[in-house]
Short mmCIF file of C-alpha atoms and ligand atoms in Angstrom, two decimals:
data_model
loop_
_atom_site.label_atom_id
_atom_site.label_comp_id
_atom_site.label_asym_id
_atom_site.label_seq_id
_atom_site.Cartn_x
_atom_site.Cartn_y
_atom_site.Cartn_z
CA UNK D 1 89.98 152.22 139.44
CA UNK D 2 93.44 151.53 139.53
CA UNK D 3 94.91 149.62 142.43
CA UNK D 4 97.20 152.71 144.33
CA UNK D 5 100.72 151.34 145.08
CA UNK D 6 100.88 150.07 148.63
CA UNK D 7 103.94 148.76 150.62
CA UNK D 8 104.56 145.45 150.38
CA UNK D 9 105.58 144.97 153.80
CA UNK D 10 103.81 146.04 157.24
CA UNK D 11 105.39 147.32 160.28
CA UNK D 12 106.45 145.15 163.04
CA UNK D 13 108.91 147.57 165.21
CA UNK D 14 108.40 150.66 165.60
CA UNK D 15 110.60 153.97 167.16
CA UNK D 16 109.46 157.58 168.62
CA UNK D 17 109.53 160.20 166.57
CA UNK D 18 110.40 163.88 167.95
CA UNK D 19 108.01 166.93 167.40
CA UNK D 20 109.19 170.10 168.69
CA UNK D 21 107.86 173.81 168.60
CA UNK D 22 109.29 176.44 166.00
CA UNK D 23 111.00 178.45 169.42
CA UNK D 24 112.57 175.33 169.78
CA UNK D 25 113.84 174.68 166.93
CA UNK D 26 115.69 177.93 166.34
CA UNK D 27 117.25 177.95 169.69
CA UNK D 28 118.92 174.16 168.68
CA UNK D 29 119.41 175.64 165.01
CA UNK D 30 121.22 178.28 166.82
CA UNK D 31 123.56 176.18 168.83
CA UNK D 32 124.03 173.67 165.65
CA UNK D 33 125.68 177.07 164.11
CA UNK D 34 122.94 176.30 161.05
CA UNK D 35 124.66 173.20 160.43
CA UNK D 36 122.01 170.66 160.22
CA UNK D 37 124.65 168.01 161.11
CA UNK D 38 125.29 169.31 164.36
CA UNK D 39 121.71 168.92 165.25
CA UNK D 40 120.66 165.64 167.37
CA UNK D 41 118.92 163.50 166.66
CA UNK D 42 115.82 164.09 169.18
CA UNK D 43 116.24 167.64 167.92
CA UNK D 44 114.62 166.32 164.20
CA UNK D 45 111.23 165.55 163.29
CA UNK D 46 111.48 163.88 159.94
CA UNK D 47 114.83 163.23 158.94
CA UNK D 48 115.84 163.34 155.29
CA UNK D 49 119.24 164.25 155.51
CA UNK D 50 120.32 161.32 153.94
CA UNK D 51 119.36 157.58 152.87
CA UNK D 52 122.34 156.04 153.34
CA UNK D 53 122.52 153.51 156.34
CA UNK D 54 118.93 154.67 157.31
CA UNK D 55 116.83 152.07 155.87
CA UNK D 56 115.09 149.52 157.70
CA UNK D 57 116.22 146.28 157.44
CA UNK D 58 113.64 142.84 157.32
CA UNK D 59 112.78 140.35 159.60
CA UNK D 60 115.05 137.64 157.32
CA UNK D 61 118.24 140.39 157.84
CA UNK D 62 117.04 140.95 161.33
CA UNK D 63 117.78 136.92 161.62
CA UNK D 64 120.40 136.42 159.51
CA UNK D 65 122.56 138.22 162.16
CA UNK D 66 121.80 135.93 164.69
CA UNK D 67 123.41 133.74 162.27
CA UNK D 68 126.70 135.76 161.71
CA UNK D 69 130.09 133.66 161.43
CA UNK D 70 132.34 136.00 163.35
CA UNK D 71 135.29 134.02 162.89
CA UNK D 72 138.40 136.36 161.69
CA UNK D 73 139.75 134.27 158.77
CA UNK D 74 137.28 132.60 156.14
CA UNK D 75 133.83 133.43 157.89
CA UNK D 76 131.24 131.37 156.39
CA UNK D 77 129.65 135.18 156.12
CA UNK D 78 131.72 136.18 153.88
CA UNK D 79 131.30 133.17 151.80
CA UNK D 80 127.16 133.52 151.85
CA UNK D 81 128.20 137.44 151.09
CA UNK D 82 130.69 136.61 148.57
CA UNK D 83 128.12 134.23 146.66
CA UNK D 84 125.35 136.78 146.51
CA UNK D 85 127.64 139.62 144.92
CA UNK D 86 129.31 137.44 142.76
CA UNK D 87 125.79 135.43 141.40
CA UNK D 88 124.44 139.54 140.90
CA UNK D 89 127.35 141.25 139.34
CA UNK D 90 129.80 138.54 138.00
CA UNK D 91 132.83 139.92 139.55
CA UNK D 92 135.02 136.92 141.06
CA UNK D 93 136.92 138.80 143.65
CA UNK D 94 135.31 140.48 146.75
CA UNK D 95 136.87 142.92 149.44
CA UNK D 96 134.71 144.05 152.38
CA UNK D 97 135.07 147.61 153.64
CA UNK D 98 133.66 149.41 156.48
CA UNK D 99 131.59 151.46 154.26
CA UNK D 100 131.32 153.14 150.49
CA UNK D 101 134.28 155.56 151.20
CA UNK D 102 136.66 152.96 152.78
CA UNK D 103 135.89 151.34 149.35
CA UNK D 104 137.09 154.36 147.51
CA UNK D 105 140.23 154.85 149.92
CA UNK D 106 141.55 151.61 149.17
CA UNK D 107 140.56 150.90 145.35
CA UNK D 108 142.45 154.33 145.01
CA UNK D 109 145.55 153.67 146.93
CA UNK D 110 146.49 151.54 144.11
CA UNK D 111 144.41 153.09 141.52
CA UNK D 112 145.23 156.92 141.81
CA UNK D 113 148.73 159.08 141.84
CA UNK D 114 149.27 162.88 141.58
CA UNK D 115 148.83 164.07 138.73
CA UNK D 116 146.53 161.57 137.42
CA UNK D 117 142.83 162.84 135.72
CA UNK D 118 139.38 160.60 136.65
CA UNK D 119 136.81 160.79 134.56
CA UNK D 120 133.24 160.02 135.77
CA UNK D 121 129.53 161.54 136.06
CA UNK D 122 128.95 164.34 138.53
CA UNK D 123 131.60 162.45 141.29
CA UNK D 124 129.84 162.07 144.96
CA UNK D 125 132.32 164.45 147.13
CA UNK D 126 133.75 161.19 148.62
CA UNK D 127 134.74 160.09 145.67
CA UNK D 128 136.01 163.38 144.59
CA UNK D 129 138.06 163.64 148.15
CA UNK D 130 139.67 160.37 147.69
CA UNK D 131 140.73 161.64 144.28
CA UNK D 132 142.27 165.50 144.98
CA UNK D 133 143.47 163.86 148.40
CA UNK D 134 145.92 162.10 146.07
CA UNK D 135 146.46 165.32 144.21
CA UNK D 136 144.59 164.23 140.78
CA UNK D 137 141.41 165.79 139.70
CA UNK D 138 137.55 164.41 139.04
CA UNK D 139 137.13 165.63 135.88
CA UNK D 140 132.85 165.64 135.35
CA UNK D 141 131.70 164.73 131.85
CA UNK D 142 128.18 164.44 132.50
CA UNK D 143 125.57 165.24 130.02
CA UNK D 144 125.09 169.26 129.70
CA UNK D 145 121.27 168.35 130.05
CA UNK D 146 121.63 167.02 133.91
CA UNK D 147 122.11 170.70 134.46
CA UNK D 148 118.39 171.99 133.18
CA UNK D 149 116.12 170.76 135.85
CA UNK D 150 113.13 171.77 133.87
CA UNK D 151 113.94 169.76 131.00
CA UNK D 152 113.29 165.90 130.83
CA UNK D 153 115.88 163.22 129.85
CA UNK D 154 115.21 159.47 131.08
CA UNK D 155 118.74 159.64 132.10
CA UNK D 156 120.39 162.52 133.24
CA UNK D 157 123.13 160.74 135.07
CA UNK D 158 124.51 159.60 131.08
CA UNK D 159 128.28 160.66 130.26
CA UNK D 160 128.76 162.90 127.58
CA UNK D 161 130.89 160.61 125.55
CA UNK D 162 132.84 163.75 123.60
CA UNK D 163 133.49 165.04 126.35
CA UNK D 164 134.99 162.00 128.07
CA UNK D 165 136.75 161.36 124.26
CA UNK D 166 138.10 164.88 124.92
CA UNK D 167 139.63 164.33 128.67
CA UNK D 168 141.66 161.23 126.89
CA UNK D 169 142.76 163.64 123.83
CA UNK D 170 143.52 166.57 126.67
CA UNK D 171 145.56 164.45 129.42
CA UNK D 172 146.45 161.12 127.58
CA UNK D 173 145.47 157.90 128.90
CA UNK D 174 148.75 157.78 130.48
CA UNK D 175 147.30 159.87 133.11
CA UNK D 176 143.41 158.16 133.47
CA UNK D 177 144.01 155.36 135.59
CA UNK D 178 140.28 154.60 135.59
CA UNK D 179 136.72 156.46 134.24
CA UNK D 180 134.32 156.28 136.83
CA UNK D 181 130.49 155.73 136.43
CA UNK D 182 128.23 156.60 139.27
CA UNK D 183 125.07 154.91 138.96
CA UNK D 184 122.19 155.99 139.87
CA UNK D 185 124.69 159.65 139.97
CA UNK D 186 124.28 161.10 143.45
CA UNK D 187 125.11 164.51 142.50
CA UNK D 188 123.22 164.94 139.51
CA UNK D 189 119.83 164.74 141.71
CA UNK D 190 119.35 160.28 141.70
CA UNK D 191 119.89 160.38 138.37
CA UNK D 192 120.16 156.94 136.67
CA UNK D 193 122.63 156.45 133.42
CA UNK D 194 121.37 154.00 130.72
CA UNK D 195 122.53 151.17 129.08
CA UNK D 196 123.22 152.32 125.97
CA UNK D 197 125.57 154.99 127.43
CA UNK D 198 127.42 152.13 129.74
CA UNK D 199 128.07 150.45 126.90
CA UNK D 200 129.79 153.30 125.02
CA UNK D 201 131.68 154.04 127.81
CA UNK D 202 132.78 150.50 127.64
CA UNK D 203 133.22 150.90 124.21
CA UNK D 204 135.37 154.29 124.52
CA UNK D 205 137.60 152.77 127.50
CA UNK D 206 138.43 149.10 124.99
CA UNK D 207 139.42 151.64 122.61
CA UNK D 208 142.12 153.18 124.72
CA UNK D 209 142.71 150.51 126.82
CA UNK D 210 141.13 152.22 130.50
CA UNK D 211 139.19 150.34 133.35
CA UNK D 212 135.82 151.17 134.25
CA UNK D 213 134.74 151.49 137.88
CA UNK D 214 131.38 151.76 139.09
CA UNK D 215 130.60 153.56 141.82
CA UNK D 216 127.66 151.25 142.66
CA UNK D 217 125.99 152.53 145.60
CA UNK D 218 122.23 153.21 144.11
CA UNK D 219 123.30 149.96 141.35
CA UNK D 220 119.35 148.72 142.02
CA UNK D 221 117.82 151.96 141.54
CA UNK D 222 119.49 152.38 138.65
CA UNK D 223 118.25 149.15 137.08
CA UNK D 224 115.10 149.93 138.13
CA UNK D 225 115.01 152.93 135.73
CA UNK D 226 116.79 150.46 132.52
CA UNK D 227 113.67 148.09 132.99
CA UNK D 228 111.08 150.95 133.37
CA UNK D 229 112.10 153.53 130.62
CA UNK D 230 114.81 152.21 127.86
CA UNK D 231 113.32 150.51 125.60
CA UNK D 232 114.33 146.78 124.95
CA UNK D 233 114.85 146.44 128.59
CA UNK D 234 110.79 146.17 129.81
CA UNK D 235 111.28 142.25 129.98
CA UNK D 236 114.07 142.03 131.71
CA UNK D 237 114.25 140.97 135.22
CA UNK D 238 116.11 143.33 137.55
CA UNK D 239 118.60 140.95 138.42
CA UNK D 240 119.25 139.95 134.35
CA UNK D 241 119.46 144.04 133.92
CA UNK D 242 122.03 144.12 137.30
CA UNK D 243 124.15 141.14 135.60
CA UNK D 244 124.08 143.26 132.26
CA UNK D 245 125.13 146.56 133.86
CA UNK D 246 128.07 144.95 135.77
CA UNK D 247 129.47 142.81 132.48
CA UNK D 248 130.53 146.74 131.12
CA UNK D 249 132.73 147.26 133.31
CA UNK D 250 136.30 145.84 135.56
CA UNK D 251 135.11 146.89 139.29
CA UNK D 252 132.69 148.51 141.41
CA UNK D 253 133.26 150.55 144.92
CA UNK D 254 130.18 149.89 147.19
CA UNK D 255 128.10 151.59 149.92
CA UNK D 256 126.17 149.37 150.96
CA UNK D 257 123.91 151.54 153.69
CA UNK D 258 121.76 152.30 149.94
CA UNK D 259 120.97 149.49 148.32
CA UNK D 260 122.53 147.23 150.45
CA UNK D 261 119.45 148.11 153.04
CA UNK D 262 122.11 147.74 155.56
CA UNK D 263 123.25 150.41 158.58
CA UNK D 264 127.02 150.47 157.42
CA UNK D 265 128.81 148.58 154.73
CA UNK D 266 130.52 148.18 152.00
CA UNK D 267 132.84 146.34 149.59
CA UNK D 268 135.33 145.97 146.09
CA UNK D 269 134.57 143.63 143.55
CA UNK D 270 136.79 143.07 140.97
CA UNK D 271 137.53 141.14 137.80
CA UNK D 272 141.08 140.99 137.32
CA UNK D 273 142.82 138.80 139.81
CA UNK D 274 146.12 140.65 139.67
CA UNK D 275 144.19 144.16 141.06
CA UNK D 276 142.24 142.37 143.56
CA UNK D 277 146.11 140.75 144.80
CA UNK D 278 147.34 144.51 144.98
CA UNK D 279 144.09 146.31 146.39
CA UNK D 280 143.95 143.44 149.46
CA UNK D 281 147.13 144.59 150.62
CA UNK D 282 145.63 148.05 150.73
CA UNK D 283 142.61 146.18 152.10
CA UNK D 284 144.29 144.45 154.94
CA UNK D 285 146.37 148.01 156.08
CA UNK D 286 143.05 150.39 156.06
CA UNK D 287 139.95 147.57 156.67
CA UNK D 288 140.92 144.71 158.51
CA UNK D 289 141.74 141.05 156.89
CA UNK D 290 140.36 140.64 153.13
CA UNK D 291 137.50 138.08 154.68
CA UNK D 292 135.64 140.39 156.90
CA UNK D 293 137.75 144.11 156.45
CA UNK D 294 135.63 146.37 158.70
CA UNK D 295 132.50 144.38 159.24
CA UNK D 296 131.30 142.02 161.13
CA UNK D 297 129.95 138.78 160.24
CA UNK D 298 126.80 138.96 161.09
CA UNK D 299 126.38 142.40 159.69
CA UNK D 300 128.08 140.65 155.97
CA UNK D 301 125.02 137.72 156.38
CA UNK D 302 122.69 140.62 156.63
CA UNK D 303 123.92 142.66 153.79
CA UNK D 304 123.84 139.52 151.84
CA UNK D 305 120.36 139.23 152.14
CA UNK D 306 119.56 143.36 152.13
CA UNK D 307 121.20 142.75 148.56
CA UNK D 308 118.63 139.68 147.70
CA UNK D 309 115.94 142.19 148.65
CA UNK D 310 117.07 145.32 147.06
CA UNK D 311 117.12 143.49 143.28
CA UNK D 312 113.48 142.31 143.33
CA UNK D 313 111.24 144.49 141.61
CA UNK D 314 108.64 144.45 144.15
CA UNK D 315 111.33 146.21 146.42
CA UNK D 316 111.89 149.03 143.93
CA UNK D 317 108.75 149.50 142.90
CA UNK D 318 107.41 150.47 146.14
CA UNK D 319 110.51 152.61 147.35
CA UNK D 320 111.00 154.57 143.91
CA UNK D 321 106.76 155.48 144.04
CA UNK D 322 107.02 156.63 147.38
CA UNK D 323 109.60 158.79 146.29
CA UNK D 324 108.15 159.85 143.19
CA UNK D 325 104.49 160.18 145.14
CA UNK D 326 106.14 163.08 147.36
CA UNK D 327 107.88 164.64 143.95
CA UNK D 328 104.42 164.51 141.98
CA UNK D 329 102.81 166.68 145.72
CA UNK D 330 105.91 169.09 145.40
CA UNK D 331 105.40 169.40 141.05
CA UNK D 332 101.18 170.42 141.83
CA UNK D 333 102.24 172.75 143.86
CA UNK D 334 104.23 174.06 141.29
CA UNK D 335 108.20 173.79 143.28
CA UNK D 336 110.42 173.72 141.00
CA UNK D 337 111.66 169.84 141.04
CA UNK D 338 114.34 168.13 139.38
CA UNK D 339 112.60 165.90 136.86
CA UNK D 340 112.59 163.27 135.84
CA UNK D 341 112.36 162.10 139.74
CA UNK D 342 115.21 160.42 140.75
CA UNK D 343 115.97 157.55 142.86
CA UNK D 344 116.03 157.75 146.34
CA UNK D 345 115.61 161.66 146.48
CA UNK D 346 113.36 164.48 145.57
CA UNK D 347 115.75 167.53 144.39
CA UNK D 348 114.57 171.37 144.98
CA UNK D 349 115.86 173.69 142.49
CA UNK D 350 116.54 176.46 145.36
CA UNK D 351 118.00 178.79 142.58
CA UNK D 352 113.87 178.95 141.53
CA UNK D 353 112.31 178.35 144.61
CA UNK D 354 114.72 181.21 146.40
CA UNK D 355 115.39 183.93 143.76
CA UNK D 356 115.64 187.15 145.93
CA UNK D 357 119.18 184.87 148.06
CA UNK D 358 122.17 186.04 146.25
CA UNK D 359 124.18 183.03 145.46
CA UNK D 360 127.47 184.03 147.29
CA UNK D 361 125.04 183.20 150.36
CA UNK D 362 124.27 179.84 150.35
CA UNK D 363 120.65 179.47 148.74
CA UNK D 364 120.26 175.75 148.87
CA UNK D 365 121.49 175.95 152.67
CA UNK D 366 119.18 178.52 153.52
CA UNK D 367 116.15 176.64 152.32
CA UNK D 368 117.58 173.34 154.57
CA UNK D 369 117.16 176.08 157.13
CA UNK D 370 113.63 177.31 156.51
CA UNK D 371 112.45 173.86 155.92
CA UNK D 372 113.81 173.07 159.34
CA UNK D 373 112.58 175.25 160.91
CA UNK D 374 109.22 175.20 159.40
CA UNK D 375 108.63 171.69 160.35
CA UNK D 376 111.41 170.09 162.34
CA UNK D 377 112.10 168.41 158.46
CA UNK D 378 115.80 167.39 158.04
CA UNK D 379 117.40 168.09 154.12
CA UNK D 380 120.43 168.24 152.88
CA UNK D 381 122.37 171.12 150.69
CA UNK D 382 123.70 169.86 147.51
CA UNK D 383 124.73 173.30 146.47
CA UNK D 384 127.99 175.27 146.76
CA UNK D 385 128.66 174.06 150.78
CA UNK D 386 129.10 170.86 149.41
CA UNK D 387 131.46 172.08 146.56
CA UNK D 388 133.78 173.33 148.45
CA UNK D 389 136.46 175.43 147.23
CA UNK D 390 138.79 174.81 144.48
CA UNK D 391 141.58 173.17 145.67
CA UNK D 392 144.30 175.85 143.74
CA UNK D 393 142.20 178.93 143.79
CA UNK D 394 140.74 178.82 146.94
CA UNK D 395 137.53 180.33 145.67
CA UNK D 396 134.16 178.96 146.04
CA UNK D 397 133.24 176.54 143.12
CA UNK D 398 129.85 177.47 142.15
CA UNK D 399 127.93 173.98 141.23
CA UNK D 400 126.09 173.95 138.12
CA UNK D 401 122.79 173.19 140.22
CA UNK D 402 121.78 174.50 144.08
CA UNK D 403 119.62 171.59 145.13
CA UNK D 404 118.04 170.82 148.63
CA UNK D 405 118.11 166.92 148.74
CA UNK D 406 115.35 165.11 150.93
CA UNK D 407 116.57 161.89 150.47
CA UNK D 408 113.78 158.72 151.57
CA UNK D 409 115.14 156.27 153.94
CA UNK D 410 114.54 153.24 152.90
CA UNK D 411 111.10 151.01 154.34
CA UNK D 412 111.29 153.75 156.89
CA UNK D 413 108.15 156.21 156.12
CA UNK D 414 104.77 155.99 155.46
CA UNK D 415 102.94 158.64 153.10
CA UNK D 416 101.40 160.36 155.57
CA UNK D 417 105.25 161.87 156.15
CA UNK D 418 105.69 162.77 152.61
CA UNK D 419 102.33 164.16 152.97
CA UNK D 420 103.96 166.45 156.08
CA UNK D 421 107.34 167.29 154.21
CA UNK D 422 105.61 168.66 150.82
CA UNK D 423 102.83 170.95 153.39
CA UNK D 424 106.18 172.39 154.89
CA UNK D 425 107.54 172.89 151.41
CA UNK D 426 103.98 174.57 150.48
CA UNK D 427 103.59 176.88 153.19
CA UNK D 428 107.91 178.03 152.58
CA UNK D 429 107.13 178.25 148.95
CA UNK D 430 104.34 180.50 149.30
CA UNK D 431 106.46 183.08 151.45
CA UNK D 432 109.10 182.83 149.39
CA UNK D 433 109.28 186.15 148.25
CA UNK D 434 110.16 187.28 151.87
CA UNK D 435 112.82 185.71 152.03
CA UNK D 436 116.35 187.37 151.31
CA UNK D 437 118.92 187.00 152.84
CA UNK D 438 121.10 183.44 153.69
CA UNK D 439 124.41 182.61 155.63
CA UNK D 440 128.04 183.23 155.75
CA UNK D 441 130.63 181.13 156.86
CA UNK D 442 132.42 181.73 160.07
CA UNK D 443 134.24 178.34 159.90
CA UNK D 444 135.03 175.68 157.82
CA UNK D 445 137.70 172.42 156.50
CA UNK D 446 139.51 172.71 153.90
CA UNK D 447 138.13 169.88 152.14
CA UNK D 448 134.11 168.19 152.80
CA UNK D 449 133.67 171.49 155.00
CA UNK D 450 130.00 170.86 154.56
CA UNK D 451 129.93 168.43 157.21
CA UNK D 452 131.37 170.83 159.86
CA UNK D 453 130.76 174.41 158.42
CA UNK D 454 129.74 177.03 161.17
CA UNK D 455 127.18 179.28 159.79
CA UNK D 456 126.12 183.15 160.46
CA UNK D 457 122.93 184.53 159.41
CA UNK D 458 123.38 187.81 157.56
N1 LIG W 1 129.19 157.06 146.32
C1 LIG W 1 127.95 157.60 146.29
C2 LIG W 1 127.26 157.78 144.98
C3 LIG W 1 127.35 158.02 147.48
O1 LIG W 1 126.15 158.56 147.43
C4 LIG W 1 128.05 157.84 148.70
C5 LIG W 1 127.47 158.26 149.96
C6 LIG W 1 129.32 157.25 148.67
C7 LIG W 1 129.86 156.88 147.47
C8 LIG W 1 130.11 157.04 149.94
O2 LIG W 1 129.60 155.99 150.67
O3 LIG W 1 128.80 156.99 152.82
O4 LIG W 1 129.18 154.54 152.60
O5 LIG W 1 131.09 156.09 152.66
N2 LIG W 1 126.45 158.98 150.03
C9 LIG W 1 125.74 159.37 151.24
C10 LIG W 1 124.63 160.29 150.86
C11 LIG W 1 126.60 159.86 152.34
O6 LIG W 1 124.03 160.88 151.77
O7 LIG W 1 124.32 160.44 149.67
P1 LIG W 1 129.67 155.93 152.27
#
């Protein structure tokens, strides 16, 4: 037989986890105005709401911030941070930010002006704030296939390069201060974009003379994927794949709570020396001074080494089977499942798994629901909640795909809880038919209203 894949770390800390009752759970569901992020904590059993600053970080992080330089100017932390990003990606120049967004915020105050048009694949709704905040628009030129979850591509996160030809030919590239490529792409269900298609973007953006940014967030994951399905690639080292992916294009934003295996984080890195001059300005208003802006230097030595980690292959190996172990129990049991797998998430299609919830009320959301209360599980909606409305119209934007994200902290769970979360799944899926009926709204933002939506069963 076959070895079975098997964590190649054990567990030396360990923290309570909360069980609760189902009467429980609908009274705090209740208060939380079926908002999941209004419930606490102790309120949540297994909590997939996200993967971003919930991983676990090593005994070698756990000492490097013993080791932190805290000074304000020229930390040696930022200078053992500095080296790392620069040996992985190549990029010279390196801003720390407080995390992925703050990254965005300032990259953009430079980068972005109204009226302005920024291409990119299926923009996270950070990155798509930051944009219409500065009244220009994310334009998404994502492959039409990232929209069948039924069908498989190796790389559903891949730009459609017509229609990213087309956005220049539309708008001019007066107006495209920058194409942006998320990889893996967040919205698209973890969906990694390949090689080949970085390089025609480079390709398309030399022609007409237009940065490229990555949105790097997942940037490990998404090498992962190169090495494991496109072909030429199966001999490559992570890190030589990494190096590869960052030499197509001028700049990356960061979060590093992914695959930085850090709590909070982030940073710029940049090519040209005359936009990382302008963006530290920006840097030193929002963040803090350009050798530490927003983090601590202890928490830069440890994101230095979460970094190290993330880019071995024994690192991704085990994180991307455990995630793809919990998609293969959810696939048997015939729920519908974006496929391929992606990254760091399993993605329900709730349009299949819910049909008899009219759209206008909230299918994806009303799943996160059931699954909560079911099992005291934590998901997120990636569905029309997190689309917002359009920002001239006012109407509800109807996403392509209504997905209930349970996202895999990092190190954090064993199997046994993926064994829990696909049971709950099972025993929702089988009453599906019962279920009718979802949510209105009774309040919400006008812009990321997901986060504090108030909710009213119907
Ligand atoms: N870009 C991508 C692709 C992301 O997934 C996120 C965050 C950000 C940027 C913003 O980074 O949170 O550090 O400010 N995604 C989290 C998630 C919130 O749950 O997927 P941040």
């Amino acid at each position: 037989m076959n070895l079975p894949y098997a964590e190649p770390y054990k567990i030396k800390m360990v923290e309570p986890m909360y069980p609760s009752t189902r009467a429980e759970r609908e009274a705090w569901l209740k208060e939380a105005h079926y908002n999941l992020f209004n419930l606490k904590s102790q309120q949540v059993f297994i909590d997939l709401l996200t993967d971003s600053g919930t991983g676990a970080m090593s005994q070698e992080q756990w000492s490097a911030l013993m080791s932190g330089d805290e000074s304000y100017a020229g930390s040696r932390s930022f200078e053992q941070l500095k080296k790392v990003i620069t040996t992985l990606t190549g990029f010279p120049y390196i801003l720390p930010t407080h995390q992925g967004r703050a990254a965005e915020n300032v990259l953009f105050s430079v980068m972005v002006k109204e009226g302005d048009v920024v291409p990119g694949n299926a923009h996270f709704d950070t990155t798509k704030g930051h944009i219409e905040f500065r009244k220009a628009s994310a334009y998404d030129c994502t492959i039409d296939e990232a929209a069948d979850t039924t069908l498989y591509h190796s790389f559903k996160g891949n730009l459609d390069i017509s229609k990213l030809e087309n956005v220049v030919e539309i708008y001019g590239k007066e107006r495209i201060p920058m194409i942006i490529v998320t990889v893996t792409c967040n919205s698209t269900g973890g969906q990694p974009v390949s090689m080949e298609n970085l390089k025609a973007v480079r390709n398309l953006a030399d022609r007409h003379g237009l940065p490229v940014i990555f949105d790097s967030a997942r940037f490990a994951e998404n090498a992962y994927f190169i090495k494991t399905r496109e072909k030429g690639y199966e001999n490559h080292s992570i890190r030589e794949i990494v190096k590869e992916m960052f030499s197509l294009a001028d700049g990356m934003t960061m979060s590093s709570k992914k695959d930085g295996i850090v709590n909070m984080g982030g940073f710029i890195a940049l090519k040209s020396q005359a936009l990382y001059r302008e963006t530290s300005t920006f840097n030193i208003m929002f963040e803090g001074y350009i050798t530490y802006g927003g983090m601590s230097g202890r928490d830069m030595a440890a994101l230095a080494r979460g970094l190290e980690e993330a880019t071995t292959f024994e690192f991704l190996e085990s994180r991307i089977s455990q995630v793809h172990y919990l998609g293969e129990l959810l696939r048997e049991a015939e729920i519908p499942v974006q496929e391929p797998f992606g990254g760091h998430a399993i993605f329900v299609d709730a349009t299949r798994f819910l049909t008899n919830v009219p759209r206008e009320e909230f299918i994806a959301q009303t799943l996160a629901v059931e699954l909560y209360l079911e099992s005291g599980v934590r998901a997120v909606e990636i569905g029309t909640l997190l689309a917002d409305r359009d920002p001239e119209t006012r109407e509800n934007r109807y996403p392509r795909l209504e997905l209930l994200r349970l996202a895999i902290p990092r190190r954090v769970y064993t199997r046994n809880h993926m064994d829990y979360v696909a049971i709950a799944l099972i025993n929702i899926f089988q009453r599906r038919k019962q279920i009718t009926s979802g949510y209105k709204i009774n309040y919400e933002a006008p812009i990321m209203r997901h986060f504090t939506v108030e909710l009213e069963k119907i």
